[in-house]
Coordinates of C-alpha atoms and ligand atoms in Angstrom, one line a residue:
X174 CA -3.9 -1.3 -17.8
X175 CA -2.7 2.1 -16.7
X176 CA -2.2 2.3 -12.9
X177 CA -4.2 5.1 -11.4
X178 CA -2.7 7.9 -9.3
X179 CA -3.6 5.9 -6.1
X180 CA -1.1 3.2 -6.8
X181 CA 0.6 2.6 -3.5
X182 CA 3.5 0.2 -3.2
X183 CA 4.7 1.0 0.4
X184 CA 4.2 -2.5 1.9
X185 CA 2.6 -3.1 5.2
X186 CA 5.6 -4.1 7.3
X187 CA 5.9 -7.9 7.7
X188 CA 5.8 -9.6 11.1
X189 CA 8.0 -12.5 10.3
X190 CA 10.1 -12.8 13.5
X191 CA 13.3 -12.6 11.4
X192 CA 12.3 -15.6 9.3
X193 CA 12.7 -15.3 5.5
X194 CA 9.4 -16.6 4.3
X195 CA 9.0 -18.8 1.3
X196 CA 6.1 -16.7 0.0
X197 CA 4.4 -13.6 1.2
X198 CA 1.7 -11.3 -0.2
X199 CA 2.4 -7.6 -0.9
X200 CA -0.3 -5.4 0.7
X201 CA -0.2 -1.7 1.2
X202 CA -2.5 1.0 2.6
X203 CA -4.3 0.9 -0.7
X204 CA -5.9 -2.5 0.1
X205 CA -6.7 -1.2 3.7
X206 CA -8.5 1.8 2.3
X207 CA -10.3 -0.3 -0.3
X208 CA -11.7 -2.6 2.3
X209 CA -12.7 0.3 4.5
X210 CA -14.6 1.8 1.6
X211 CA -16.6 -1.4 1.1
X212 CA -17.3 -1.7 4.8
X213 CA -18.6 1.8 4.9
X214 CA -20.8 1.1 1.9
X215 CA -22.4 -1.9 3.7
X216 CA -22.4 -3.7 0.4
X217 CA -20.2 -6.6 1.4
X218 CA -22.0 -9.5 -0.4
X219 CA -20.9 -11.2 -3.6
X220 CA -21.1 -10.6 -7.3
X221 CA -21.4 -6.8 -6.8
X222 CA -20.2 -3.8 -8.8
X223 CA -16.6 -4.1 -7.7
X224 CA -16.5 -7.8 -8.5
X225 CA -17.9 -7.0 -12.0
X226 CA -15.4 -4.3 -12.6
X227 CA -12.5 -6.7 -11.7
X228 CA -14.0 -9.3 -14.0
X229 CA -13.9 -6.7 -16.9
X230 CA -10.3 -5.6 -16.0
X231 CA -9.1 -9.2 -15.9
X232 CA -10.8 -10.1 -19.1
X233 CA -9.1 -7.1 -20.8
X234 CA -5.8 -7.9 -19.3
X235 CA -5.9 -11.6 -20.3
X236 CA -7.6 -11.0 -23.6
X237 CA -10.4 -13.4 -22.6
X238 CA -14.0 -13.1 -23.7
X239 CA -15.4 -13.8 -20.2
X240 CA -14.0 -13.9 -16.7
X241 CA -16.0 -14.7 -13.6
X242 CA -14.8 -14.3 -10.0
X243 CA -15.5 -17.3 -7.7
X244 CA -14.7 -18.2 -4.2
X245 CA -11.6 -20.3 -5.2
X246 CA -9.8 -21.8 -8.2
X247 CA -11.1 -25.2 -7.1
X248 CA -14.7 -23.9 -7.2
X249 CA -14.0 -22.3 -10.6
X250 CA -12.8 -25.7 -11.9
X251 CA -15.6 -27.7 -10.4
X252 CA -18.2 -25.3 -11.8
X253 CA -16.5 -25.5 -15.2
X254 CA -16.6 -29.3 -15.1
X255 CA -20.3 -29.2 -14.2
X256 CA -21.0 -26.7 -17.0
X257 CA -19.3 -29.0 -19.5
X258 CA -21.5 -31.8 -18.3
X259 CA -18.6 -33.9 -17.1
X260 CA -19.9 -36.4 -14.5
X261 CA -20.5 -40.1 -13.7
X262 CA -18.6 -42.5 -15.9
X263 CA -16.3 -39.9 -17.3
X264 CA -12.5 -39.6 -16.8
X265 CA -10.3 -36.6 -16.5
X266 CA -6.6 -37.0 -17.1
X267 CA -4.3 -34.9 -14.9
X268 CA -0.7 -35.0 -13.7
X269 CA -0.2 -36.9 -10.5
X270 CA 2.2 -34.1 -9.3
X271 CA -0.5 -31.5 -8.7
X272 CA -2.9 -30.1 -6.1
X273 CA -5.4 -32.5 -4.6
X274 CA -8.2 -29.9 -4.6
X275 CA -8.4 -30.3 -8.4
X276 CA -8.7 -34.1 -8.1
X277 CA -11.4 -33.6 -5.5
X278 CA -13.4 -31.4 -7.9
X279 CA -13.3 -34.2 -10.5
X280 CA -14.6 -36.7 -7.8
X281 CA -17.2 -34.2 -6.6
X282 CA -18.9 -34.1 -10.0
X283 CA -18.9 -37.9 -10.0
X284 CA -16.0 -38.4 -12.5
X285 CA -12.7 -40.2 -12.1
X286 CA -9.3 -38.5 -12.1
X287 CA -6.7 -40.5 -14.1
X288 CA -3.2 -39.7 -13.0
X289 CA -0.3 -39.6 -15.4
X290 CA 3.4 -38.6 -15.1
X291 CA 5.0 -35.2 -15.6
X292 CA 7.8 -34.3 -17.9
X293 CA 11.2 -34.0 -16.0
X294 CA 12.2 -30.5 -17.0
X295 CA 9.3 -28.3 -15.8
X296 CA 7.1 -30.9 -14.1
X297 CA 4.1 -30.1 -16.3
X298 CA 1.9 -32.9 -17.7
X299 CA 3.7 -35.3 -20.1
X300 CA 1.6 -35.1 -23.4
X301 CA 2.9 -38.6 -24.4
X302 CA 1.7 -40.1 -21.1
X303 CA -1.6 -38.2 -21.4
X304 CA -2.0 -39.7 -24.9
X305 CA -1.5 -43.2 -23.6
X306 CA -4.1 -42.7 -20.9
X307 CA -6.9 -41.7 -23.2
X308 CA -9.9 -44.1 -23.3
X309 CA -13.4 -43.7 -24.7
X310 CA -14.4 -42.4 -21.3
X311 CA -11.9 -39.5 -21.3
X312 CA -13.6 -36.1 -21.5
X313 CA -10.8 -33.8 -20.6
X314 CA -7.1 -33.3 -19.8
X315 CA -6.1 -30.9 -17.1
X316 CA -3.0 -28.9 -18.0
X317 CA -1.5 -27.7 -14.7
X318 CA 0.9 -24.8 -15.4
X319 CA 3.3 -25.8 -12.5
X320 CA 5.0 -22.8 -10.8
X321 CA 3.4 -20.6 -13.5
X322 CA 5.4 -22.3 -16.3
X323 CA 3.4 -23.2 -19.4
X324 CA 2.5 -26.8 -20.2
X325 CA 3.3 -28.1 -23.8
X326 CA 0.1 -26.6 -25.0
X327 CA 0.6 -27.4 -28.7
X328 CA 1.0 -31.1 -28.0
X329 CA -2.1 -31.1 -25.7
X330 CA -4.1 -29.2 -28.3
X331 CA -3.2 -31.9 -30.9
X332 CA -4.7 -34.5 -28.5
X333 CA -7.8 -32.3 -28.2
X334 CA -8.2 -32.4 -32.0
X335 CA -7.4 -36.1 -32.3
X336 CA -9.8 -37.3 -29.6
X337 CA -12.3 -34.4 -29.4
X338 CA -11.7 -33.9 -25.7
X339 CA -11.4 -30.7 -23.7
X340 CA -8.1 -29.2 -22.6
X341 CA -8.7 -27.4 -19.3
X342 CA -6.0 -25.2 -17.7
X343 CA -5.1 -25.1 -14.1
X344 CA -3.6 -21.6 -14.1
X345 CA -3.8 -21.2 -10.3
X346 CA -0.2 -20.2 -10.2
X347 CA 0.0 -18.6 -13.7
X348 CA -1.3 -15.1 -13.7
X349 CA 1.1 -13.0 -15.6
X350 CA 2.5 -15.9 -17.7
X351 CA 2.0 -16.5 -21.4
X352 CA 2.4 -19.2 -24.0
X353 CA 3.4 -18.0 -27.4
X354 CA 2.0 -14.6 -26.4
X355 CA -1.3 -15.8 -25.1
X356 CA -2.2 -15.5 -21.4
X357 CA -2.2 -18.9 -19.6
X358 CA -5.8 -19.8 -18.8
X359 CA -7.2 -18.5 -22.1
X360 CA -6.0 -21.3 -24.4
X361 CA -8.1 -24.3 -23.4
X362 CA -11.8 -24.8 -23.1
X363 CA -11.5 -22.8 -19.9
X364 CA -8.9 -21.9 -17.3
X365 CA -8.9 -21.3 -13.6
X366 CA -6.9 -18.8 -11.6
X367 CA -6.3 -18.6 -7.8
X368 CA -5.9 -15.6 -5.6
X369 CA -5.0 -17.6 -2.5
X370 CA -2.5 -16.0 -0.2
X371 CA 0.5 -17.7 -1.7
X372 CA -0.2 -16.5 -5.3
X373 CA 1.4 -13.6 -7.2
X374 CA -1.7 -11.5 -6.5
X375 CA -3.9 -12.2 -3.6
X376 CA -7.3 -11.6 -2.0
X377 CA -7.2 -14.1 0.8
X378 CA -9.1 -16.9 -0.9
X379 CA -10.6 -16.5 -4.3
X380 CA -10.4 -17.6 -7.9
X381 CA -11.5 -16.9 -11.5
X382 CA -13.1 -18.8 -14.3
X383 CA -11.6 -17.7 -17.7
X384 CA -13.0 -18.7 -21.1
X385 CA -13.4 -17.6 -24.7
X386 CA -16.8 -19.4 -24.7
X387 CA -19.6 -17.1 -23.7
X388 CA -22.2 -19.8 -23.4
X389 CA -20.0 -21.8 -21.1
X390 CA -19.4 -18.8 -18.9
X391 CA -23.2 -18.2 -18.7
X392 CA -23.6 -21.7 -17.4
X393 CA -20.9 -21.2 -14.8
X394 CA -22.5 -17.9 -13.8
X395 CA -25.8 -19.8 -13.0
X396 CA -23.9 -22.4 -11.0
X397 CA -21.9 -19.9 -8.9
X398 CA -25.2 -18.1 -8.1
X399 CA -27.0 -21.0 -6.5
X400 CA -28.4 -22.1 -9.8
X401 CA -30.2 -18.8 -10.3
X402 CA -30.1 -16.1 -12.9
X403 CA -29.2 -13.5 -10.2
X404 CA -26.4 -12.1 -12.4
X405 CA -28.9 -11.3 -15.2
X406 CA -31.1 -9.6 -12.6
X407 CA -28.2 -7.5 -11.3
X408 CA -27.5 -6.4 -14.8
X409 CA -31.1 -5.3 -15.2
X410 CA -31.8 -8.0 -17.8
X411 CA -34.7 -9.7 -15.9
X412 CA -37.1 -8.2 -13.4
X413 CA -36.5 -10.9 -10.7
X414 CA -34.3 -13.9 -10.4
X415 CA -35.4 -17.6 -10.3
X416 CA -33.9 -21.0 -9.5
X417 CA -33.4 -22.5 -12.9
X418 CA -30.4 -25.0 -12.6
X419 CA -28.6 -27.1 -10.1
X420 CA -25.9 -24.9 -8.6
X421 CA -23.9 -23.9 -5.6
X422 CA -22.7 -20.7 -3.8
X423 CA -19.3 -19.8 -5.2
X424 CA -19.5 -16.0 -5.3
X425 CA -16.7 -13.8 -4.2
X426 CA -17.4 -11.1 -1.5
X427 CA -17.0 -7.4 -2.5
X428 CA -14.4 -7.1 0.3
X429 CA -12.2 -9.6 -1.5
X430 CA -12.9 -8.1 -4.9
X431 CA -11.8 -4.7 -3.6
X432 CA -8.5 -6.2 -2.5
X433 CA -8.1 -7.9 -5.8
X434 CA -8.7 -4.7 -7.7
X435 CA -5.8 -3.0 -5.9
X436 CA -3.6 -6.1 -6.4
X437 CA -4.4 -6.2 -10.1
X438 CA -3.1 -2.7 -10.5
X439 CA 0.2 -3.8 -9.1
X440 CA 0.5 -7.0 -11.1
X441 CA 3.1 -5.8 -13.6
X442 CA 5.3 -4.2 -10.9
X443 CA 5.1 -7.3 -8.6
X444 CA 5.9 -9.7 -11.6
X445 CA 8.9 -7.6 -12.6
X446 CA 10.3 -7.8 -9.1
X447 CA 9.8 -11.5 -9.1
X448 CA 11.5 -11.8 -12.4
X449 CA 14.6 -9.9 -11.2
X450 CA 14.8 -12.1 -8.2
X451 CA 14.3 -15.3 -10.1
X452 CA 16.9 -14.5 -12.7
X453 CA 19.4 -13.5 -10.0
X454 CA 18.7 -16.8 -8.2
X455 CA 19.4 -18.8 -11.4
X456 CA 22.7 -16.9 -11.8
X457 CA 23.8 -17.4 -8.2
X458 CA 22.8 -21.0 -8.0
X459 CA 24.2 -22.3 -11.3
X460 CA 27.6 -23.0 -9.7
X461 CA 25.9 -25.3 -7.2
X462 CA 24.2 -27.0 -10.1
X463 CA 27.5 -27.4 -12.0
X464 CA 29.0 -29.1 -8.9
X465 CA 26.1 -31.5 -8.8
X466 CA 24.5 -30.3 -5.6
X467 CA 21.1 -29.3 -6.9
X468 CA 19.2 -29.1 -10.2
X469 CA 17.4 -26.0 -11.4
X470 CA 14.5 -26.0 -13.9
X471 CA 16.3 -25.7 -17.2
X472 CA 14.8 -22.3 -18.5
X473 CA 16.3 -23.1 -21.9
X474 CA 14.4 -20.8 -24.2
X475 CA 14.7 -17.0 -23.6
X476 CA 11.3 -16.3 -25.1
X477 CA 9.7 -18.6 -22.5
X478 CA 11.5 -16.7 -19.7
X479 CA 10.2 -13.4 -21.1
X480 CA 6.6 -14.5 -20.6
X481 CA 7.1 -16.3 -17.3
X482 CA 5.7 -15.0 -14.0
X483 CA 8.3 -16.5 -11.6
X484 CA 5.5 -17.7 -9.3
X485 CA 8.1 -19.6 -7.3
X486 CA 11.5 -21.2 -7.7
X487 CA 12.1 -24.8 -6.9
X488 CA 15.3 -26.9 -6.9
X489 CA 15.8 -30.6 -6.9
X490 CA 18.2 -31.5 -4.1
X491 CA 21.1 -33.9 -4.8
X492 CA 21.5 -36.6 -3.6
X493 CA 17.8 -37.5 -3.6
X494 CA 17.6 -38.5 0.1
X495 CA 19.0 -35.2 1.3
X496 CA 16.0 -32.9 0.8
X497 CA 14.5 -33.0 4.3
X498 CA 17.9 -32.5 6.0
X499 CA 18.5 -29.5 3.8
X500 CA 15.0 -28.0 4.7
X501 CA 15.7 -28.6 8.4
X502 CA 19.1 -26.9 8.2
X503 CA 17.8 -23.9 6.3
X504 CA 15.0 -23.5 8.9
X505 CA 17.6 -23.6 11.7
X506 CA 19.1 -20.6 9.9
X507 CA 15.6 -18.8 9.9
X508 CA 15.1 -19.5 6.2
X509 CA 11.8 -21.1 5.2
X510 CA 12.0 -23.7 2.5
X511 CA 9.3 -26.2 1.8
X512 CA 8.3 -29.4 0.0
X513 CA 5.4 -29.1 -2.4
X514 CA 2.8 -31.5 -3.8
X515 CA 2.7 -35.1 -2.9
X516 CA 2.4 -37.5 -5.9
X517 CA -1.4 -38.0 -5.8
X518 CA -1.3 -41.5 -7.1
X519 CA 0.7 -42.5 -4.0
X520 CA -1.6 -40.8 -1.5
X521 CA -4.0 -42.9 0.6
X522 CA -7.0 -41.9 -1.5
X523 CA -5.2 -41.8 -4.9
X524 CA -4.0 -45.4 -4.3
X525 CA -7.5 -46.6 -4.2
X526 CA -8.2 -45.9 -7.8
X527 CA -4.9 -45.4 -9.5
X528 CA -4.2 -48.2 -12.0
X529 CA -1.3 -46.8 -14.0
X530 CA 1.7 -48.2 -12.1
X531 CA 4.6 -46.1 -11.0
X532 CA 5.0 -42.5 -12.3
X533 CA 8.7 -41.9 -11.7
X534 CA 9.1 -38.2 -12.4
X535 CA 6.0 -37.3 -10.2
X536 CA 7.4 -39.5 -7.4
X537 CA 10.9 -38.0 -7.7
X538 CA 9.5 -34.4 -7.6
X539 CA 7.5 -35.3 -4.5
X540 CA 10.6 -36.6 -2.8
X541 CA 13.3 -34.2 -4.0
X542 CA 11.7 -30.9 -4.8
X543 CA 12.3 -27.9 -2.5
X544 CA 10.8 -24.4 -2.8
X545 CA 13.0 -21.6 -1.7
X546 CA 11.9 -18.0 -0.8
X547 CA 10.7 -16.0 -3.7
X548 CA 8.2 -13.2 -3.4
X549 CA 8.0 -9.5 -4.3
X550 CA 9.0 -8.4 -0.9
X551 CA 12.3 -10.4 -0.8
X552 CA 15.3 -8.0 -0.4
X553 CA 18.5 -8.6 -2.3
X554 CA 20.2 -9.0 1.1
X555 CA 17.8 -11.7 2.2
X556 CA 18.2 -13.4 -1.2
X557 CA 22.0 -13.4 -0.6
X558 CA 21.4 -15.0 2.8
X559 CA 19.4 -17.7 1.2
X560 CA 22.1 -18.4 -1.4
X561 CA 24.9 -18.4 1.2
X562 CA 22.9 -20.8 3.4
X563 CA 22.3 -23.1 0.4
X564 CA 26.1 -23.2 -0.3
X565 CA 26.8 -24.0 3.4
X566 CA 24.1 -26.6 3.8
X567 CA 24.7 -28.4 0.5
X568 CA 28.5 -28.2 0.5
X569 CA 29.0 -28.5 4.2
X570 CA 31.0 -25.3 4.8
Ligands
PLP859 C1 -1.7 -25.7 -9.0 C2 -2.8 -25.4 -8.1 N1 -4.1 -25.7 -8.5 C3 -5.1 -25.4 -7.7 C4 -5.0 -24.7 -6.5 C5 -6.3 -24.4 -5.8 O1 -6.5 -23.1 -5.6 P1 -7.6 -22.5 -4.6 O2 -6.9 -22.6 -3.2 O3 -7.8 -21.1 -5.0 O4 -8.8 -23.4 -4.7 C6 -3.8 -24.4 -6.1 C7 -3.6 -23.7 -4.8 O5 -2.6 -23.6 -4.2 C8 -2.6 -24.7 -6.9 O6 -1.4 -24.4 -6.5

């Protein structure tokens, strides 16, 4: 996509009270002007011309046949499950180390999430564990591209062929990442993106449904539009719209679509900034890893790094019991560091239906993982402060 002449990257100054934030969106006056234009037009509802333009731009960018904007990634996923006919009595295998909203979506359609372990290197679903969990009720496997890093898609697609089940992609964190040259979210039956405020591009709350299957997208389009064919009406294909299926209201407002359009124009620039920061972190933190104070994701294969969006960087703190102390001491130095997902099979609701025993890598990630500041507005100076503080806190000097 060629950025237009309006591309404006002067950020709106942060009000962070001197705290180095773990994540932060990049907005400029371009988003402000875009919102003002929509307000002036009075057309602030959902599924309007700007939303449709963003859908086309995203589809082109991802090389997907259809993209639909929805109110969140979670809603895109739930609508996709519904469109595939997944419901009562069905099972969906997913990693325990993932976001609870995606397990909620499975429950909301009446199916059961089955939690399995992640692989230790990049915390993506372990295909061997997924294979073991398949039963005759299994309808799908959810591939969560954790931190924007691709799951082992070849192994998962082999399971799809062996058992005739669907591979679904949670690409909430993965815009700008690829797997063997294909955009994440476009490889499985369908994928879902998020534009929540922590993501690489942001419109407040919002998501996208991505698929190569036109008929599936048409069903999701009905579901997001209250079970009506309003989209066909807006495109002039029918004279009036009718209630024809069970649906919900998952459309994205034009206000948000206008923000997203500006963000999408900046995607390559923002990703390149993250990549520079991420690679520098890895260089600067390797000595701490060599001294056994933390563990970085391995990033072994250069071609994987080339197609990686550096959504965030996490480290595993050594020794395992030290993570919360380290977070507290970084915060005392005005540096935000955070934990991430809980292991869903250990959470109060997950415990009620998990039958798979302990899942050691998911449990270890929940206890030891720490996210450190990485976003497109992070200055080299602030990054240096983060690394110096990590040396102090982890090595006691
Ligand atoms: C891996 C993952 N999946 C799903 C979601 C849900 O996205 P949304 O908030 O857009 O529903 C998130 C959001 O943080 C996420 O990180």
